[in-house]
Coordinates of C-alpha atoms in Angstrom, one line a residue:
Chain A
X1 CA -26.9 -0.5 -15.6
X2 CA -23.8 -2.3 -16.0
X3 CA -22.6 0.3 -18.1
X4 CA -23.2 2.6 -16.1
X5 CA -21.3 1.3 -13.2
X6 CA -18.8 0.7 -14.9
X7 CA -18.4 4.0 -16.2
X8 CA -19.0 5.3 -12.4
X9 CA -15.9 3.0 -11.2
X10 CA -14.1 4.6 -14.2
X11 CA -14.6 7.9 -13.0
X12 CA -13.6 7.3 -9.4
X13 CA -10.8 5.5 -10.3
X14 CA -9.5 8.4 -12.5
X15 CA -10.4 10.9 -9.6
X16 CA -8.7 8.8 -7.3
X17 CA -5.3 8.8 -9.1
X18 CA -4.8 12.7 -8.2
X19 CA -3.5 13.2 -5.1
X20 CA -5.1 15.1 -2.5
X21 CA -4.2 17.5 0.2
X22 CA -3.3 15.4 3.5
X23 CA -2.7 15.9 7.3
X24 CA 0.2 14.2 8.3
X25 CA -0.3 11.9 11.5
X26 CA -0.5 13.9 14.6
X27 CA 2.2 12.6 16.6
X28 CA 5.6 12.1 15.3
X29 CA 9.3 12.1 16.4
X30 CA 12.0 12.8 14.3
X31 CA 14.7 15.1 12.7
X32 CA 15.5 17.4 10.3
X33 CA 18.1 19.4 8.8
X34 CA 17.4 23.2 7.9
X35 CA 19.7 25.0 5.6
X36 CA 19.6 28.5 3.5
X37 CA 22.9 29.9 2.0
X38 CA 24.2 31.1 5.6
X39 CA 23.4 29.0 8.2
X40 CA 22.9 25.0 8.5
X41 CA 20.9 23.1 11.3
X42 CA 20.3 19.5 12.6
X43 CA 17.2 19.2 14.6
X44 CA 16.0 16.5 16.5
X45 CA 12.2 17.4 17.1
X46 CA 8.7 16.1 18.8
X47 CA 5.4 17.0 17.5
X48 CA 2.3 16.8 18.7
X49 CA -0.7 18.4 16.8
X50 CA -3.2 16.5 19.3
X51 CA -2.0 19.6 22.0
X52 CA -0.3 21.5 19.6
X53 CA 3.0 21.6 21.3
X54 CA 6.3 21.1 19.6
X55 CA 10.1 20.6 20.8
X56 CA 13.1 21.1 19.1
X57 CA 17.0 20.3 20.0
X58 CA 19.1 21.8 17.5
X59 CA 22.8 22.1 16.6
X60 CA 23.8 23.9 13.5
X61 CA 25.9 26.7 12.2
X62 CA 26.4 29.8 11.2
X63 CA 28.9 31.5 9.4
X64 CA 31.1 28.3 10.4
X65 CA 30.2 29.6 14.2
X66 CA 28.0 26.1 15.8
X67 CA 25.3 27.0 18.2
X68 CA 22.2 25.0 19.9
X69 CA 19.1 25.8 20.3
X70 CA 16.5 24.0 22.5
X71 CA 13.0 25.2 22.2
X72 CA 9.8 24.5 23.5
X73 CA 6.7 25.7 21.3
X74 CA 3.6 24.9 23.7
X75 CA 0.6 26.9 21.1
X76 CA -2.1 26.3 23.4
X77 CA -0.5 27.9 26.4
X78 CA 0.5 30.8 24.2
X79 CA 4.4 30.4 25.3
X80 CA 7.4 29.9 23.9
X81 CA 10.7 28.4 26.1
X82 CA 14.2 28.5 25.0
X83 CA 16.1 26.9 27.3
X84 CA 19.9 27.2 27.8
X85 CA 21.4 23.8 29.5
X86 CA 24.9 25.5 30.2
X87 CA 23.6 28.4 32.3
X88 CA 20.3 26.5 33.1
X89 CA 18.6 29.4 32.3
X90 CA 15.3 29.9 30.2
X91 CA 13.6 32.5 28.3
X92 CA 9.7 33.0 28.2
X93 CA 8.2 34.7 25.1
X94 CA 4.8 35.1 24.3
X95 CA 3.2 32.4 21.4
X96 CA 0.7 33.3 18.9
X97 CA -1.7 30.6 19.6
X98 CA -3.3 30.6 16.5
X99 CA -0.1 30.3 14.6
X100 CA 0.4 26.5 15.5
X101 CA 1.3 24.5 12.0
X102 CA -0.2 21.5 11.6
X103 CA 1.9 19.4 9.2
X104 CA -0.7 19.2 6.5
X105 CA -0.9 20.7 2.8
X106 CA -3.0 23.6 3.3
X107 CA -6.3 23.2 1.4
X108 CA -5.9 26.0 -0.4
X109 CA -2.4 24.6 -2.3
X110 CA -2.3 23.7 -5.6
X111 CA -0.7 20.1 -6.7
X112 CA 2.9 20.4 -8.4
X113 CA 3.4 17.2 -9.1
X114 CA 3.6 13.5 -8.3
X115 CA 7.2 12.0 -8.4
X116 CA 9.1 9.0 -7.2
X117 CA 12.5 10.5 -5.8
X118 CA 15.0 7.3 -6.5
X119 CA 13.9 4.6 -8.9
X120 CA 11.1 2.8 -9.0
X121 CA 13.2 -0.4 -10.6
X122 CA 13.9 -1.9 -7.4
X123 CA 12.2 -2.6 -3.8
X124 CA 13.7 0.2 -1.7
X125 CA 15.0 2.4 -4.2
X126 CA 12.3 5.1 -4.4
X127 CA 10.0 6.9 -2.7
X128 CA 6.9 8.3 -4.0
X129 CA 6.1 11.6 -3.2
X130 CA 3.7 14.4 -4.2
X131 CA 4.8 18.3 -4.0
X132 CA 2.7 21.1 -3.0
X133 CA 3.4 24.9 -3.6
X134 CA 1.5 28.0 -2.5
X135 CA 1.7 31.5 -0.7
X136 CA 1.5 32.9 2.5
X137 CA 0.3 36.8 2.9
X138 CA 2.8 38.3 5.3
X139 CA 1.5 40.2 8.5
X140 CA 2.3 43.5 6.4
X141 CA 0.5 42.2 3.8
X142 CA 3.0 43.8 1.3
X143 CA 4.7 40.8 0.1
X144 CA 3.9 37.2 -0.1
X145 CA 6.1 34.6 1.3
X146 CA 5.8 31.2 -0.9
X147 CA 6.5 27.7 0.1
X148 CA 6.5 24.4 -1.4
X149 CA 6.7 20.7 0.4
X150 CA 6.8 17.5 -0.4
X151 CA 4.9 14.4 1.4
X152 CA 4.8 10.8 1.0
X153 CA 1.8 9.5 -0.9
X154 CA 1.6 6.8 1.7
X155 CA 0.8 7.8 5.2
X156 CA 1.5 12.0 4.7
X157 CA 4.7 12.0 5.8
X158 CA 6.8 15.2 5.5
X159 CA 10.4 14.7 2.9
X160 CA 11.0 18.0 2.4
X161 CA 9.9 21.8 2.6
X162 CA 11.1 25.4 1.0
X163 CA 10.0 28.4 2.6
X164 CA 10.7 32.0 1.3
X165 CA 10.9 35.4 2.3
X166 CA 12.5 37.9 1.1
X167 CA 14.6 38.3 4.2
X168 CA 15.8 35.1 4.5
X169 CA 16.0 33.8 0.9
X170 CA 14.9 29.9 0.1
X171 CA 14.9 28.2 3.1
X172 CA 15.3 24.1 2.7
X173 CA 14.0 21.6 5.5
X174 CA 14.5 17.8 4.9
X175 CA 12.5 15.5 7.3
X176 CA 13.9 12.2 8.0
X177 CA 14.8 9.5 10.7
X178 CA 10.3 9.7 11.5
X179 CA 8.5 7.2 13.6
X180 CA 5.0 7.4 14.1
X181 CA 4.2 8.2 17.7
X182 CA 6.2 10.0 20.8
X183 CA 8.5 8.0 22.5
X184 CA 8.5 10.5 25.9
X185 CA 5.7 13.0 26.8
X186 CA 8.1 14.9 29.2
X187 CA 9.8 15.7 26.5
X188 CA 7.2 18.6 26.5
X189 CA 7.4 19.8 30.4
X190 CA 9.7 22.8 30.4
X191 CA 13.1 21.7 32.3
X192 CA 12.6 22.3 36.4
X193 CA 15.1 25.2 36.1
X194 CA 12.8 27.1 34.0
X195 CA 10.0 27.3 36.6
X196 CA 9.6 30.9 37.9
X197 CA 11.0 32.0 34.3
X198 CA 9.0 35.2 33.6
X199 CA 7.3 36.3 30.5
X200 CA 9.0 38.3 28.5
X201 CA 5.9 40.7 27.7
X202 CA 8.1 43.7 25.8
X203 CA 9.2 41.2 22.8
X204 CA 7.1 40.3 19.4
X205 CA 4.8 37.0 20.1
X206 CA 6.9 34.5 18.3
X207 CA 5.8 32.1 16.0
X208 CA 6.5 28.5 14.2
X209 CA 9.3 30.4 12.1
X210 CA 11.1 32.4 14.9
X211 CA 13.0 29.4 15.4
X212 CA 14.4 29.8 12.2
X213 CA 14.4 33.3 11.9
X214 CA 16.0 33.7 14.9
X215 CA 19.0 31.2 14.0
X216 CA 21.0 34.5 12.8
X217 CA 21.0 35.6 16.5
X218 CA 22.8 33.1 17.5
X219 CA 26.0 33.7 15.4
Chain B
X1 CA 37.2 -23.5 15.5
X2 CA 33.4 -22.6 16.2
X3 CA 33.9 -19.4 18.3
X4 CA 36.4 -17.8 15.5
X5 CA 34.0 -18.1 12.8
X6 CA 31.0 -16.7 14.9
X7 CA 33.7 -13.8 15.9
X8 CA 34.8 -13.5 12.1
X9 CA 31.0 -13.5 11.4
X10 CA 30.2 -10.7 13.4
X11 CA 32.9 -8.3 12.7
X12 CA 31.8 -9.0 8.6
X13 CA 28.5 -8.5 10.2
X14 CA 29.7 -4.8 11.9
X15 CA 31.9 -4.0 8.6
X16 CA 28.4 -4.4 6.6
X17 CA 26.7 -2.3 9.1
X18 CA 29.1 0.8 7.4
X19 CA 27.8 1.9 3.9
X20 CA 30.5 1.7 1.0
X21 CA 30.8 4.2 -1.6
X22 CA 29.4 2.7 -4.4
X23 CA 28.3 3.2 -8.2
X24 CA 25.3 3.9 -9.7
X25 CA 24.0 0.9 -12.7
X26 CA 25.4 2.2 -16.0
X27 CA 22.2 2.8 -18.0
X28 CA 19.3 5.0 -16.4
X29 CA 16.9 7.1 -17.6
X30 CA 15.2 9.8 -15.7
X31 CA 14.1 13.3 -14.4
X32 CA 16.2 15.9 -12.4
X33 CA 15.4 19.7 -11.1
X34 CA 18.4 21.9 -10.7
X35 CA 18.0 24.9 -8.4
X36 CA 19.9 27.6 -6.8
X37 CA 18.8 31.1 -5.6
X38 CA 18.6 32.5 -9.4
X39 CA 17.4 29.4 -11.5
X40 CA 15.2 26.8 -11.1
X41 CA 15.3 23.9 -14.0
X42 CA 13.7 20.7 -14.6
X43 CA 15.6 18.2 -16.9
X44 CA 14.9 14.5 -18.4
X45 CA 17.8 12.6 -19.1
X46 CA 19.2 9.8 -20.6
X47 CA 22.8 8.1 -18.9
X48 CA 25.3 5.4 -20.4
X49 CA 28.5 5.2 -18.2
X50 CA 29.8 2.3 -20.4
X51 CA 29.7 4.4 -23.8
X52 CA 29.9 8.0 -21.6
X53 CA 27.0 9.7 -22.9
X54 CA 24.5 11.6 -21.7
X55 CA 21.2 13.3 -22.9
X56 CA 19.6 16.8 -21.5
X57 CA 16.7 18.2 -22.2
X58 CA 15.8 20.8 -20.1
X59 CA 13.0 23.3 -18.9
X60 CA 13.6 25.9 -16.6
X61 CA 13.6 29.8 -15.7
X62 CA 15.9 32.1 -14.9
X63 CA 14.9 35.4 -13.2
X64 CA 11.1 34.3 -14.6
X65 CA 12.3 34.1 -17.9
X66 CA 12.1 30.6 -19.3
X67 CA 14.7 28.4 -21.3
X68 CA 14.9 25.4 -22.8
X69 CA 18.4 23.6 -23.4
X70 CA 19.2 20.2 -25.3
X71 CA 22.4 19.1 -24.9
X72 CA 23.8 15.7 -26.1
X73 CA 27.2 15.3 -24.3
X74 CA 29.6 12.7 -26.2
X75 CA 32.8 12.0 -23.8
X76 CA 34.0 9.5 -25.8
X77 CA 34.1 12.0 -29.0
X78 CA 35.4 14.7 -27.0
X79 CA 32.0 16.7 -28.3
X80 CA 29.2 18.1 -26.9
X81 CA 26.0 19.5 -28.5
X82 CA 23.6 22.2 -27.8
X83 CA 20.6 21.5 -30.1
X84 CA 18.0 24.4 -31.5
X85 CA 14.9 22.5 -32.4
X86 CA 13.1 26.2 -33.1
X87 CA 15.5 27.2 -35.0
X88 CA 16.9 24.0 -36.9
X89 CA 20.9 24.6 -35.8
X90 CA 23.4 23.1 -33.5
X91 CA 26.1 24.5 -31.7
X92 CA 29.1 21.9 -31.7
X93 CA 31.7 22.1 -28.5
X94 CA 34.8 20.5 -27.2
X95 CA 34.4 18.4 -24.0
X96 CA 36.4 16.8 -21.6
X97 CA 36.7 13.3 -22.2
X98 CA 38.3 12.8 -19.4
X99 CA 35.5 15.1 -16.9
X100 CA 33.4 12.2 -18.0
X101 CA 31.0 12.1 -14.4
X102 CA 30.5 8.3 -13.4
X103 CA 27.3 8.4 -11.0
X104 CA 29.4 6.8 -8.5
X105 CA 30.8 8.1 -4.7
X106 CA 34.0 8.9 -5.3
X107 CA 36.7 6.6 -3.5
X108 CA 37.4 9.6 -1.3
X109 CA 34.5 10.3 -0.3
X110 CA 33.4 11.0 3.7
X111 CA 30.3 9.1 4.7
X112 CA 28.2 12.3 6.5
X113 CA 25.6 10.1 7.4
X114 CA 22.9 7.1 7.0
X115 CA 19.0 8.2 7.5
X116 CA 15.6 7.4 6.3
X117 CA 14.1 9.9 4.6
X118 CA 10.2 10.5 5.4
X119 CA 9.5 7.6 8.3
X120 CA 10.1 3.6 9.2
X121 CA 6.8 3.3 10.8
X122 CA 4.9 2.1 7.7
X123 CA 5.2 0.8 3.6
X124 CA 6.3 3.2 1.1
X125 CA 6.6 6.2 3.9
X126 CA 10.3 6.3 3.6
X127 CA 14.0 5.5 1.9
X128 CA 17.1 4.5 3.5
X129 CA 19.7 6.4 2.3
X130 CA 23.1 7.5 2.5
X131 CA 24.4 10.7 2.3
X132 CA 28.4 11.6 1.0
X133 CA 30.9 14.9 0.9
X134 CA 33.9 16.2 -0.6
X135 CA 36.1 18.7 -2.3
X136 CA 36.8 18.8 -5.5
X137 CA 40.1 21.1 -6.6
X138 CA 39.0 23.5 -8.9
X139 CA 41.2 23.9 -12.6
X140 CA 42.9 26.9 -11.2
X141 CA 43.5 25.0 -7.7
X142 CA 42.8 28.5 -5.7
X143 CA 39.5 27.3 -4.0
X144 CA 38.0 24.1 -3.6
X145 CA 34.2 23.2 -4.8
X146 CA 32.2 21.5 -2.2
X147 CA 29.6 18.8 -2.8
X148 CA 27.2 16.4 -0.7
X149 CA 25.4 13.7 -2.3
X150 CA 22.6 11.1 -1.1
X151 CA 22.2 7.7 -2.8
X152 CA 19.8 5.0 -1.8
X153 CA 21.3 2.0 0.0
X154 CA 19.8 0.1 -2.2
X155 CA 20.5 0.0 -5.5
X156 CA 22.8 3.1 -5.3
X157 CA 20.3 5.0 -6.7
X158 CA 21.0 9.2 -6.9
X159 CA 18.2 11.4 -4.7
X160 CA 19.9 14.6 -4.5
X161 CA 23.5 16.7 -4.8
X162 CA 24.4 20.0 -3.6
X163 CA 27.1 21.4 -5.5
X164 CA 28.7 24.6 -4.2
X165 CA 31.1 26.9 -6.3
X166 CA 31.9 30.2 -5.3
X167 CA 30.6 31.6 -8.2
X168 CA 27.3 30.1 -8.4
X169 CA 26.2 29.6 -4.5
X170 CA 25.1 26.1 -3.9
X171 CA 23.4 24.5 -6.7
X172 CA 20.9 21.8 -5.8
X173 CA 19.7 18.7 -7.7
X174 CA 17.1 15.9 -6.7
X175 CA 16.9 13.1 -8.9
X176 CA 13.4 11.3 -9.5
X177 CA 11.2 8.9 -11.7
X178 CA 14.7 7.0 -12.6
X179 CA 14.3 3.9 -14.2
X180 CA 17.0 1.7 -14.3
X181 CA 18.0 0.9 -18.1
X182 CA 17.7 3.1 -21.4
X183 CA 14.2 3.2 -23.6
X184 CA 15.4 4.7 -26.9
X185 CA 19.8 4.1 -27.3
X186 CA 18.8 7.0 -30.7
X187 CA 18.8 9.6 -27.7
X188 CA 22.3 9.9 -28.4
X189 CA 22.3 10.1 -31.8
X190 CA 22.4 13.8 -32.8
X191 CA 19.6 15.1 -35.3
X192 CA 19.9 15.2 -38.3
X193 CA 20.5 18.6 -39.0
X194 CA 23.5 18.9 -36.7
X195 CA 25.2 16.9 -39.5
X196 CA 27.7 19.4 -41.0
X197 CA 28.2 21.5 -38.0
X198 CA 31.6 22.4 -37.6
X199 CA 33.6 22.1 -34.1
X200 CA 33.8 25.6 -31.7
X201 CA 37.4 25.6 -31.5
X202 CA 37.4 28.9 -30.2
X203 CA 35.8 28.2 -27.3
X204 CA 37.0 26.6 -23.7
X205 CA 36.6 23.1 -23.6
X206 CA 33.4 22.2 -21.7
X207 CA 32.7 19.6 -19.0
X208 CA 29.9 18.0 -17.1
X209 CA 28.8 21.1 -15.6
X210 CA 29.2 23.2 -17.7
X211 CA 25.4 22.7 -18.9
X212 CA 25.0 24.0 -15.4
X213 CA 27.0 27.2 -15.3
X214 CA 26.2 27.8 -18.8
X215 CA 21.9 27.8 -17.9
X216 CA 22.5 31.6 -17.1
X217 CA 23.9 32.5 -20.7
X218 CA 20.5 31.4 -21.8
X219 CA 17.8 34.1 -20.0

C-alpha cells in the first residue's frame, strides 16, 4: 500500500511538472508596447474580463509619423469608442460581442516550452515563463493566422505575445508595468463628450485586433 | 553638519534611483532564439569575456527549411570556426579581434526606460528591468545600425536585443535559462578533426554577427 502511494505521488508529481493552460487574473492594469516592422506603440491599458470591457491609451508611430489612440472596447454592450481628446469627438462602431479575449492560453494550444528569460543564478534575475503557440482560422477560412504567448508560471501573467497574419506580418506585444487589480472603474465610462455619439452602422463590427489593425490608419 | 549629510544622502539616494549602464559577469552559459521575419533560430551558448570566446550551437529554420550551425568564435586568435559534425570538416575564418562583443551597455548608451516585465503584484510574476538604445556606425559609415537592449537590474543579466540593419530588418534575440558561470571550459576547444584545417584567407574577416547574417547562406 505504501508502494503504491508512493508510486501515485510519483505520478502526480511528474504530471504536475508540465505546465498547464492558465487564465490570467481577470482584472489588471498595465502597459504594453506593440511593434511589427512599420509601426511601434506604447499602450497604457485596463482590463476587465469580469465585464469584459477593455481601455486602451496609446501613443506610437508610424512610419516615424506619432499618433494616439484612445479606445474603449465595452464586448458586452457590443460597442466600440474611439475617442479623440483634441476635437472631443468620438466614434461609435459596432463590437463583435463574442470576440472578447480573455487573457488565457486557449485550451486547445499546445506547450512550446518552459524557460527562465534572465538567469536563474540570482534573486531577481529571471523570470520563469512557459510559451504557448497555436492557430486561429480566419473569418474567410482561407488562411490561418498563428500566434504564440508567453505567461508567467506564477500567477498567469501575460510577458509577451506574436500574432500573424499575412497582412500584417509578425506582430510583437510585450506586457509589463502589471498590477493585479483596477485602480479607477471610470476609466471604463465613455468620456461625457461622447454621449449622443451615434453608431456607426455602415462599418465592419470591429474586434480585439482592429486596434492594431487599424494603427496603419492613423499614419 | 547633520543636514548636509542627510542632503548628500538623498541626492546619492536620487543618483541610485537612475540605472547605469553596466556589464554582464564574464562567464555564462545559456540559451538564445534569434528571429526576424525570414528565420527563426534557437541557440545554446557558452560566453568568456575574460579569454573572448564564445560557443554556438544552433537550431533553426529558414523559409521551413532547417539548419544547424556550430560555430566556435576565438577573438583572441583572430579565428572563428564553423564545425560539420555530419560530415567530419571545419571551415576555418578570420575574425575580428577587435569586434570582440562584451555583454555590457555601451558607455553611450541612452537609457529608454526602467519597467517590470509581467506584474509587481505577486512572487516570481515579474522582472525589473532596464531597457537601452543606440547606433552603431556601420564599416562603410553610410547608414547607421540601430539596436535596443533589456538587461535585468539585477545582476545585469541580458533578456532581449533587437538589432536592426537595413539589410536584414530588425533581428530579435531573447536570452533565457542563463546560468551564471561555465560547465565544461573544453567548449572552446575545437574538435579534433578541425586540427589541420587551413585559414580562409580569401574570405572577409568575420565578426560577432556575422553568425547572424551568415544563418541565410545555410537554407
Amino acid at each position: 500500500m505504501r508502494t503504491f502511494v508512493l508510486l501515485m505521488c510519483l505520478a502526480v508529481g511528474c504530471l504536475a511538472q508540465v505546465p498547464h493552460p492558465c487564465r490570467s487574473p481577470p482584472l489588471l492594469t498595465g502597459a504594453l508596447s506593440v511593434a511589427n516592422e512599420k509601426f511601434y506603440a506604447n499602450a497604457k491599458y485596463t482590463y476587465d474580463a469580469m465585464l469584459k470591457r477593455i481601455r486602451f491609451k496609446e501613443i506610437g508611430s508610424y512610419e516615424n509619423k506619432t499618433f494616439g489612440i484612445d479606445a474603449l472596447l465595452l464586448f458586452r454592450e457590443g460597442v466600440m469608442y474611439t475617442i479623440n481628446h483634441r476635437n472631443k469627438t468620438c466614434k461609435k462602431e459596432r463590437l463583435k460581442r463574442e470576440d472578447f479575449h480573455p487573457m488565457k492560453i486557449p485550451a486547445d494550444a499546445a506547450l512550446l516550452g518552459q524557460v527562465i528569460l534572465g538567469s536563474s543564478s540570482g534573486p531577481g534575475q529571471g523570470l520563469l515563463v512557459n510559451t504557448w503557440y497555436g492557430e486561429v482560422a480566419t473569418p474567410s477560412g482561407k488562411e490561418k493566422d498563428k500566434w504564440m504567448s508567453t505567461f508567467t508560471e506564477f500567477g498567469c501573467i501575460p510577458v509577451s505575445s506574436t500574432y500573424y497574419t499575412d497582412k500584417t506580418g509578425w506582430i510583437l506585444t510585450t506586457f509589463f508595468n502589471i498590477v493585479v487589480g483596477i485602480m479607477d472603474p471610470q476609466e471604463f465610462f465613455p468620456p461625457k463628450f461622447c454621449q449622443g455619439t451615434e453608431l456607426d452602422e455602415t462599418a465592419e463590427a470591429a474586434d480585439f485586433y482592429s486596434i492594431f489593425k487599424n494603427l496603419t490608419k492613423y499614419s
